[in-house]
Amino acid sequence: MPLSEHEQRMLEQMERALYAEDPKFASALEGSGLRTYTRRRVYQAVAGFLVGIALLMAGMVAKQVWLSVMGFLVMLGCAVLAVTGWRKAPKPGEQPAAGAPHARRQGRQKRSMMDRIEQRWQRRRDEQGGQ
């Protein structure tokens, strides 16, 4: 649910007070956003992928099938993490919704779509009922 105007004003006042009290802390909080988190997650996934390749190769050299399979699974998992992290990362000029996880944003979009459908349904019923 989006913030009301009053809540937005309160949040802005709190942010200004935080900047006034401790600008160093406020700027440190500002830099740690979703974009930084997803970038770090993608880098970790790439490093894990390289570890998976090393395990795969070590399993082939040592003729240990289970080690090769583990390496492949590590590679697969890290590739999935990297791709999902890359897709969830906000664009350079884009600001993520404050305090709302991705799943909540999708739910809100679905609700608004349902609201639009209900409004269309009501409009059609009113138009047909008036004739």
PDB file of C-alpha atoms in Angstrom, residues 2-103:
ATOM      1  CA  PRO A   2       1.486   3.375  -0.956  1.00  0.00           C
ATOM      2  CA  LEU A   3       2.164   5.975   1.690  1.00  0.00           C
ATOM      3  CA  SER A   4      -0.378   8.717   2.257  1.00  0.00           C
ATOM      4  CA  GLU A   5       0.628  12.354   1.829  1.00  0.00           C
ATOM      5  CA  HIS A   6       0.861  12.790   5.590  1.00  0.00           C
ATOM      6  CA  GLU A   7       3.099   9.709   5.926  1.00  0.00           C
ATOM      7  CA  GLN A   8       5.311  10.920   3.074  1.00  0.00           C
ATOM      8  CA  ARG A   9       5.716  14.322   4.754  1.00  0.00           C
ATOM      9  CA  MET A  10       6.564  12.624   8.059  1.00  0.00           C
ATOM     10  CA  LEU A  11       9.144  10.433   6.327  1.00  0.00           C
ATOM     11  CA  GLU A  12      10.717  13.456   4.629  1.00  0.00           C
ATOM     12  CA  GLN A  13      10.895  15.280   7.982  1.00  0.00           C
ATOM     13  CA  MET A  14      12.556  12.269   9.576  1.00  0.00           C
ATOM     14  CA  GLU A  15      15.077  12.084   6.732  1.00  0.00           C
ATOM     15  CA  ARG A  16      15.899  15.794   7.065  1.00  0.00           C
ATOM     16  CA  ALA A  17      16.318  15.390  10.829  1.00  0.00           C
ATOM     17  CA  LEU A  18      18.640  12.436  10.295  1.00  0.00           C
ATOM     18  CA  TYR A  19      20.740  14.422   7.814  1.00  0.00           C
ATOM     19  CA  ALA A  20      20.872  17.348  10.241  1.00  0.00           C
ATOM     20  CA  GLU A  21      21.888  15.195  13.225  1.00  0.00           C
ATOM     21  CA  ASP A  22      24.401  12.878  11.567  1.00  0.00           C
ATOM     22  CA  PRO A  23      25.127  13.577   7.884  1.00  0.00           C
ATOM     23  CA  LYS A  24      27.929  11.004   7.761  1.00  0.00           C
ATOM     24  CA  PHE A  25      25.644   8.193   8.953  1.00  0.00           C
ATOM     25  CA  ALA A  26      22.831   9.319   6.627  1.00  0.00           C
ATOM     26  CA  SER A  27      25.107   9.312   3.584  1.00  0.00           C
ATOM     27  CA  ALA A  28      26.390   5.847   4.550  1.00  0.00           C
ATOM     28  CA  LEU A  29      22.811   4.554   4.687  1.00  0.00           C
ATOM     29  CA  GLU A  30      21.989   6.185   1.371  1.00  0.00           C
ATOM     30  CA  GLY A  31      24.774   4.318  -0.449  1.00  0.00           C
ATOM     31  CA  SER A  32      23.684   0.868   0.727  1.00  0.00           C
ATOM     32  CA  GLY A  33      20.697   0.252  -1.489  1.00  0.00           C
ATOM     33  CA  LEU A  34      19.197  -2.555  -3.470  1.00  0.00           C
ATOM     34  CA  ARG A  35      21.516  -1.849  -6.400  1.00  0.00           C
ATOM     35  CA  THR A  36      24.631  -2.359  -4.255  1.00  0.00           C
ATOM     36  CA  TYR A  37      23.179  -5.536  -2.742  1.00  0.00           C
ATOM     37  CA  THR A  38      22.306  -7.072  -6.121  1.00  0.00           C
ATOM     38  CA  ARG A  39      25.679  -6.132  -7.598  1.00  0.00           C
ATOM     39  CA  ARG A  40      27.428  -7.828  -4.670  1.00  0.00           C
ATOM     40  CA  ARG A  41      25.179 -10.882  -5.080  1.00  0.00           C
ATOM     41  CA  VAL A  42      26.028 -11.156  -8.785  1.00  0.00           C
ATOM     42  CA  TYR A  43      29.760 -10.918  -8.020  1.00  0.00           C
ATOM     43  CA  GLN A  44      29.439 -13.651  -5.404  1.00  0.00           C
ATOM     44  CA  ALA A  45      27.544 -15.832  -7.883  1.00  0.00           C
ATOM     45  CA  VAL A  46      30.288 -15.368 -10.485  1.00  0.00           C
ATOM     46  CA  ALA A  47      32.927 -16.348  -7.906  1.00  0.00           C
ATOM     47  CA  GLY A  48      30.852 -19.398  -6.969  1.00  0.00           C
ATOM     48  CA  PHE A  49      30.551 -20.305 -10.645  1.00  0.00           C
ATOM     49  CA  LEU A  50      34.339 -20.275 -10.928  1.00  0.00           C
ATOM     50  CA  VAL A  51      34.572 -22.511  -7.835  1.00  0.00           C
ATOM     51  CA  GLY A  52      32.079 -24.855  -9.523  1.00  0.00           C
ATOM     52  CA  ILE A  53      34.283 -25.025 -12.615  1.00  0.00           C
ATOM     53  CA  ALA A  54      37.275 -25.847 -10.406  1.00  0.00           C
ATOM     54  CA  LEU A  55      35.306 -28.618  -8.674  1.00  0.00           C
ATOM     55  CA  LEU A  56      34.154 -29.988 -12.021  1.00  0.00           C
ATOM     56  CA  MET A  57      37.691 -30.063 -13.365  1.00  0.00           C
ATOM     57  CA  ALA A  58      39.099 -31.547 -10.131  1.00  0.00           C
ATOM     58  CA  GLY A  59      36.465 -34.286 -10.285  1.00  0.00           C
ATOM     59  CA  MET A  60      37.432 -35.076 -13.874  1.00  0.00           C
ATOM     60  CA  VAL A  61      41.145 -35.202 -13.060  1.00  0.00           C
ATOM     61  CA  ALA A  62      40.620 -37.315  -9.929  1.00  0.00           C
ATOM     62  CA  LYS A  63      38.048 -39.460 -11.772  1.00  0.00           C
ATOM     63  CA  GLN A  64      35.505 -38.800  -9.030  1.00  0.00           C
ATOM     64  CA  VAL A  65      32.070 -38.528 -10.631  1.00  0.00           C
ATOM     65  CA  TRP A  66      30.418 -37.230  -7.476  1.00  0.00           C
ATOM     66  CA  LEU A  67      32.858 -34.302  -7.292  1.00  0.00           C
ATOM     67  CA  SER A  68      32.181 -33.406 -10.916  1.00  0.00           C
ATOM     68  CA  VAL A  69      28.438 -33.567 -10.311  1.00  0.00           C
ATOM     69  CA  MET A  70      28.816 -31.312  -7.256  1.00  0.00           C
ATOM     70  CA  GLY A  71      30.833 -28.859  -9.333  1.00  0.00           C
ATOM     71  CA  PHE A  72      28.151 -28.833 -12.003  1.00  0.00           C
ATOM     72  CA  LEU A  73      25.409 -28.251  -9.416  1.00  0.00           C
ATOM     73  CA  VAL A  74      27.376 -25.396  -7.861  1.00  0.00           C
ATOM     74  CA  MET A  75      27.815 -23.874 -11.323  1.00  0.00           C
ATOM     75  CA  LEU A  76      24.120 -24.244 -12.098  1.00  0.00           C
ATOM     76  CA  GLY A  77      23.008 -22.718  -8.788  1.00  0.00           C
ATOM     77  CA  CYS A  78      25.376 -19.793  -9.105  1.00  0.00           C
ATOM     78  CA  ALA A  79      24.299 -19.143 -12.691  1.00  0.00           C
ATOM     79  CA  VAL A  80      20.664 -18.990 -11.546  1.00  0.00           C
ATOM     80  CA  LEU A  81      21.591 -16.602  -8.709  1.00  0.00           C
ATOM     81  CA  ALA A  82      23.542 -14.364 -11.084  1.00  0.00           C
ATOM     82  CA  VAL A  83      20.749 -14.187 -13.649  1.00  0.00           C
ATOM     83  CA  THR A  84      17.997 -13.523 -11.097  1.00  0.00           C
ATOM     84  CA  GLY A  85      20.160 -10.960  -9.314  1.00  0.00           C
ATOM     85  CA  TRP A  86      20.917  -9.211 -12.592  1.00  0.00           C
ATOM     86  CA  ARG A  87      17.216  -9.046 -13.539  1.00  0.00           C
ATOM     87  CA  LYS A  88      16.159  -7.708 -10.126  1.00  0.00           C
ATOM     88  CA  ALA A  89      18.766  -4.952 -10.132  1.00  0.00           C
ATOM     89  CA  PRO A  90      17.225  -1.516 -10.691  1.00  0.00           C
ATOM     90  CA  LYS A  91      18.276   0.479 -13.726  1.00  0.00           C
ATOM     91  CA  PRO A  92      20.889   3.227 -13.164  1.00  0.00           C
ATOM     92  CA  GLY A  93      18.348   6.091 -13.061  1.00  0.00           C
ATOM     93  CA  GLU A  94      15.615   4.106 -11.355  1.00  0.00           C
ATOM     94  CA  GLN A  95      14.803   4.283  -7.640  1.00  0.00           C
ATOM     95  CA  PRO A  96      13.381   1.139  -5.996  1.00  0.00           C
ATOM     96  CA  ALA A  97      10.240   1.458  -3.900  1.00  0.00           C
ATOM     97  CA  ALA A  98      11.264   2.377  -0.362  1.00  0.00           C
ATOM     98  CA  GLY A  99      10.623  -0.335   2.202  1.00  0.00           C
ATOM     99  CA  ALA A 100       8.590  -2.550  -0.114  1.00  0.00           C
ATOM    100  CA  PRO A 101      10.009  -5.912  -1.126  1.00  0.00           C
ATOM    101  CA  HIS A 102       9.674  -7.100  -4.686  1.00  0.00           C
ATOM    102  CA  ALA A 103       6.869  -9.535  -3.871  1.00  0.00           C
TER     103      ALA A 103
END
